[in-house]
Amino acid sequence: MIRRSALVVLGLLSLSFSNGQTVQKCCGTSNSTFLLGNLSTANHSQCIYAPGDLTGATDGSITRIYYRYGTTGQAIGNTLTDFRVRMVQTAATTFAGGNTFFTGLDTVLTSASYTIAPGATGDWFAIELDSTFAYDAALTLVVDITFTGSATTNFGTYSTNMAGRKLYWSDLTSPTGESVVTTWQDIGFDLAPITAVAEVGSTTPLFFPNPVVHSVQLVGAAPNTPYRLLHNDGRLLRTGTVNAAGIPMADLASGTYLLGALLDNAWRYQRIVKE
């Protein structure tokens, strides 16, 4: 399915990118088809972006991502079959063993047929997400892209020279990939205040006690597990790591909050009542 909103704004990308609340890693001059073009070798890729890689990073919800047209296939554009974008955040800054894909990802876009319109080399183009992704500026962002068909296999995007930041492979189920390429894609993304998160089921609580007066504990927590506390409307209130004293909540006004923990490379949330 082609998302109409993405096509509507495509002609105004430069304006929206410069004026919006946008995070970016920019600007390389190496053309790479190993992201949104190559089908025989790189129809599965992961790029990792550590906090220091990004300009303008703040906490919020990622609503759309941007890439830059390269020097090949850009005048034609591309249509990708079974296109999927997934994300996860982690404290790691490298791939395990140098070749292992991250797991536990959240799917933010799925499309049976996704079209990238033609454009000019160096310009940004947008990919609108089906669902937002809660982004923590203190953690590494992993962006995972897969597709099973590519109409323009030489469709390129601009990249920056940096080894060890991208894995790719042609088998969508393989736990490992190749990292011999020395570039990884420039990226941008727009942020909005965090408004929605995925909660765990009521039968699998993460935190206790609930309701809470003074502090809560994380069930089976490993030392220094990252946590984030959100207002019920999605605003980020604080972040930290869990210690033996638990997560302090005595200073909060009575009401409902969302409390999340980074477990197995994914954020898991529970609604907490502060008395």
Coordinates of C-alpha atoms in Angstrom, one line a residue:
M1 CA 0.0 0.0 0.0
I2 CA 1.4 3.4 -1.0
R3 CA 0.9 5.9 1.9
R4 CA -0.8 9.0 0.4
S5 CA 0.6 11.3 3.1
A6 CA 4.2 10.4 2.1
L7 CA 3.4 11.3 -1.6
V8 CA 1.8 14.6 -0.7
V9 CA 4.7 15.9 1.2
L10 CA 7.4 14.6 -1.1
G11 CA 7.8 17.7 -3.1
L12 CA 8.2 19.8 0.1
L13 CA 10.8 17.7 1.9
S14 CA 13.5 20.3 2.1
L15 CA 11.1 22.8 3.8
S16 CA 9.7 20.2 6.2
F17 CA 13.1 18.8 7.0
S18 CA 14.7 22.1 7.8
N19 CA 11.7 23.5 9.8
G20 CA 10.5 20.5 11.7
Q21 CA 11.7 19.0 14.9
T22 CA 14.3 16.8 13.1
V23 CA 17.2 14.7 14.2
Q24 CA 19.8 13.8 11.6
K25 CA 23.1 12.1 10.8
C26 CA 24.5 14.0 7.8
C27 CA 26.1 14.3 5.3
G28 CA 28.0 11.7 3.5
T29 CA 28.8 11.5 -0.2
S30 CA 29.2 7.8 -0.8
N31 CA 26.4 6.2 -2.9
S32 CA 25.1 2.8 -1.6
T33 CA 22.5 0.5 -2.9
F34 CA 22.7 -1.7 0.2
L35 CA 19.6 -0.2 1.9
L36 CA 16.6 0.4 -0.4
G37 CA 17.8 -1.1 -3.7
N38 CA 20.0 -4.2 -3.9
L39 CA 17.9 -7.4 -3.9
S40 CA 20.3 -10.2 -4.4
T41 CA 22.7 -9.3 -1.5
A42 CA 21.2 -6.7 0.8
N43 CA 17.4 -7.0 1.1
H44 CA 17.9 -7.1 4.9
S45 CA 19.9 -4.5 6.6
Q46 CA 20.5 -3.0 10.0
C47 CA 22.1 0.3 10.7
I48 CA 23.0 1.5 14.2
Y49 CA 23.2 5.1 15.3
A50 CA 24.8 5.9 18.7
P51 CA 23.7 9.1 20.5
G52 CA 27.0 10.8 19.4
D53 CA 26.2 10.2 15.7
L54 CA 23.0 12.3 15.7
T55 CA 22.5 16.1 15.7
G56 CA 19.4 17.5 17.4
A57 CA 18.6 14.3 19.3
T58 CA 16.0 14.6 22.1
D59 CA 13.5 12.2 23.7
G60 CA 10.2 11.8 21.8
S61 CA 8.3 9.6 19.4
I62 CA 9.7 9.0 15.9
T63 CA 6.9 9.7 13.4
R64 CA 8.8 9.5 10.1
I65 CA 12.3 8.8 8.9
Y66 CA 14.3 10.4 6.0
Y67 CA 17.1 9.2 3.7
R68 CA 19.0 11.0 1.0
Y69 CA 18.8 10.3 -2.7
G70 CA 22.1 8.9 -4.0
T71 CA 23.6 9.0 -7.5
T72 CA 22.1 5.8 -9.0
G73 CA 18.4 5.1 -9.7
Q74 CA 17.3 8.4 -8.1
A75 CA 15.7 9.6 -11.3
I76 CA 13.5 6.5 -11.5
G77 CA 12.6 6.0 -7.8
N78 CA 11.8 2.5 -6.6
T79 CA 9.0 0.2 -5.6
L80 CA 9.7 -2.3 -2.8
T81 CA 7.6 -5.4 -2.2
D82 CA 6.8 -6.6 1.3
F83 CA 8.6 -3.6 2.7
R84 CA 9.1 -3.5 6.5
V85 CA 10.8 -1.1 8.8
R86 CA 11.6 -2.1 12.4
M87 CA 13.4 -0.4 15.3
V88 CA 14.9 -1.1 18.7
Q89 CA 17.1 0.7 21.1
T90 CA 20.0 -0.6 23.1
A91 CA 22.9 0.5 25.2
A92 CA 25.3 -1.4 22.8
T93 CA 27.2 0.5 20.1
T94 CA 28.3 -2.4 18.1
F95 CA 26.9 -5.6 16.6
A96 CA 27.5 -8.7 18.8
G97 CA 30.4 -10.6 17.4
G98 CA 30.6 -8.0 14.7
N99 CA 28.0 -9.9 12.6
T100 CA 24.8 -10.6 14.6
F101 CA 21.6 -8.8 13.9
F102 CA 19.8 -7.2 16.8
T103 CA 16.5 -8.9 17.8
G104 CA 13.4 -7.9 19.8
L105 CA 12.5 -5.1 17.3
D106 CA 9.3 -3.2 17.1
T107 CA 7.6 -3.0 13.6
V108 CA 6.9 0.6 12.7
L109 CA 6.0 0.1 9.0
T110 CA 4.7 -2.8 6.9
S111 CA 3.6 -2.3 3.3
A112 CA 2.9 -4.9 0.5
S113 CA 4.1 -2.4 -2.1
Y114 CA 5.9 0.8 -1.1
T115 CA 6.9 3.4 -3.7
I116 CA 9.7 5.9 -3.3
A117 CA 9.2 8.7 -5.8
P118 CA 12.0 9.9 -8.1
G119 CA 14.2 12.7 -6.8
A120 CA 17.4 14.6 -7.0
T121 CA 20.8 13.5 -5.7
G122 CA 21.4 14.8 -2.2
D123 CA 17.8 15.7 -1.4
W124 CA 16.0 14.0 1.5
F125 CA 12.9 11.8 1.0
A126 CA 10.5 10.8 3.7
I127 CA 9.1 7.4 4.8
E128 CA 6.0 7.8 6.9
L129 CA 5.7 5.3 9.7
D130 CA 2.5 3.3 10.5
S131 CA 3.2 3.6 14.2
T132 CA 5.4 5.9 16.2
F133 CA 8.5 4.6 18.0
A134 CA 9.4 5.9 21.5
Y135 CA 13.0 7.2 21.2
D136 CA 15.5 7.7 24.0
A137 CA 18.2 10.1 23.0
A138 CA 20.7 8.4 25.5
L139 CA 20.5 5.0 23.7
T140 CA 21.6 3.6 20.4
L141 CA 18.9 3.4 17.7
V142 CA 18.9 0.3 15.5
V143 CA 16.9 0.7 12.2
D144 CA 16.1 -2.6 10.4
I145 CA 14.8 -2.7 6.8
T146 CA 13.7 -5.7 4.8
F147 CA 11.9 -6.3 1.5
T148 CA 11.4 -9.2 -0.9
G149 CA 11.2 -7.3 -4.2
S150 CA 12.9 -4.2 -5.6
A151 CA 12.0 -2.7 -9.0
T152 CA 15.1 -0.5 -9.2
T153 CA 17.9 -2.6 -7.8
N154 CA 20.5 0.1 -8.2
F155 CA 18.5 2.6 -6.2
G156 CA 21.1 4.4 -4.1
T157 CA 21.1 6.5 -1.0
Y158 CA 23.9 8.7 0.4
S159 CA 26.1 7.2 3.1
T160 CA 29.0 8.2 5.3
N161 CA 32.3 6.2 5.5
M162 CA 32.2 4.3 8.8
A163 CA 33.0 0.6 9.2
G164 CA 31.0 -1.6 11.6
R165 CA 27.7 0.3 11.7
K166 CA 25.8 -1.7 9.1
L167 CA 24.9 -5.4 8.6
Y168 CA 23.3 -6.8 5.5
W169 CA 22.3 -10.1 4.0
S170 CA 20.0 -11.7 1.4
D171 CA 18.4 -14.2 3.8
L172 CA 15.7 -12.6 5.9
T173 CA 15.8 -15.3 8.5
S174 CA 19.6 -15.4 9.0
P175 CA 20.7 -14.3 12.5
T176 CA 23.9 -13.0 11.1
G177 CA 25.0 -10.9 8.2
E178 CA 27.9 -9.3 6.4
S179 CA 29.6 -6.1 7.6
V180 CA 32.3 -5.8 5.0
V181 CA 30.8 -2.5 3.6
T182 CA 32.5 0.6 5.1
T183 CA 29.5 3.0 4.8
W184 CA 26.2 3.4 6.7
Q185 CA 23.3 5.5 5.6
D186 CA 22.6 9.2 6.4
I187 CA 19.3 9.3 8.2
G188 CA 16.9 11.9 9.6
F189 CA 13.8 11.5 11.7
D190 CA 11.0 13.7 13.1
L191 CA 10.1 13.6 16.7
A192 CA 6.8 14.3 18.5
P193 CA 6.1 14.1 22.3
I194 CA 5.7 10.5 23.3
T195 CA 1.9 9.8 23.2
A196 CA 1.6 6.0 23.0
V197 CA 3.5 3.0 24.2
A198 CA 3.0 -0.7 24.3
E199 CA 2.0 -1.9 27.7
V200 CA 2.6 -5.4 29.1
G201 CA -0.5 -7.5 30.0
S202 CA -1.9 -7.2 33.4
T203 CA -1.0 -10.8 34.1
T204 CA 2.7 -10.1 33.6
P205 CA 3.5 -7.1 35.8
L206 CA 6.9 -5.5 35.5
F207 CA 6.8 -3.4 38.6
F208 CA 5.5 -3.7 42.2
P209 CA 3.9 -2.5 44.4
N210 CA 1.1 -1.0 42.3
P211 CA -0.5 1.3 43.5
V212 CA 2.7 2.9 44.9
V213 CA 3.4 5.5 47.6
H214 CA 7.2 5.8 47.8
S215 CA 9.0 3.7 45.2
V216 CA 8.6 0.7 43.0
Q217 CA 10.8 -2.3 42.2
L218 CA 11.4 -4.0 38.9
V219 CA 10.5 -7.7 38.9
G220 CA 13.6 -9.8 38.4
A221 CA 15.7 -6.7 37.5
A222 CA 19.3 -6.9 36.5
P223 CA 21.4 -4.2 38.1
N224 CA 21.4 -0.9 36.2
T225 CA 18.5 -1.7 34.0
P226 CA 17.5 1.5 32.2
Y227 CA 14.0 2.9 33.0
R228 CA 11.9 5.8 31.8
L229 CA 8.9 7.4 33.5
L230 CA 6.2 9.0 31.4
H231 CA 3.2 11.1 32.3
N232 CA -0.1 9.6 31.4
D233 CA -0.3 11.9 28.3
G234 CA 3.0 10.5 27.1
R235 CA 5.4 13.3 28.2
L236 CA 8.8 12.0 29.3
L237 CA 9.3 12.9 33.0
R238 CA 12.6 11.2 33.9
T239 CA 15.0 8.5 32.9
G240 CA 17.5 6.5 35.0
T241 CA 18.7 3.1 35.9
V242 CA 17.2 0.7 38.5
N243 CA 19.1 0.2 41.7
A244 CA 18.5 -1.6 45.0
A245 CA 16.4 1.3 46.3
G246 CA 14.0 1.0 43.4
I247 CA 12.5 3.8 41.3
P248 CA 11.6 6.8 43.4
M249 CA 8.0 8.1 43.0
A250 CA 7.3 9.9 46.3
D251 CA 7.8 13.3 44.7
L252 CA 5.1 12.7 42.1
A253 CA 1.5 14.0 42.3
S254 CA -1.2 11.4 42.7
G255 CA -2.4 10.0 39.4
T256 CA -1.6 7.5 36.7
Y257 CA 1.9 7.2 35.0
L258 CA 3.6 4.9 32.5
L259 CA 6.8 3.2 33.7
G260 CA 9.0 1.4 31.2
A261 CA 12.1 -0.8 31.5
L262 CA 14.6 -1.7 28.7
L263 CA 14.4 -5.5 28.7
D264 CA 15.9 -7.7 25.9
N265 CA 16.7 -4.7 23.8
A266 CA 13.1 -3.5 23.8
W267 CA 11.1 -1.1 26.0
R268 CA 8.2 -2.7 28.0
Y269 CA 5.7 -0.5 29.9
Q270 CA 3.2 -0.8 32.7
R271 CA 0.6 1.7 33.9
I272 CA 1.4 2.7 37.5
V273 CA -1.0 4.4 40.0
K274 CA 0.7 6.9 42.4
E275 CA -1.3 7.3 45.6

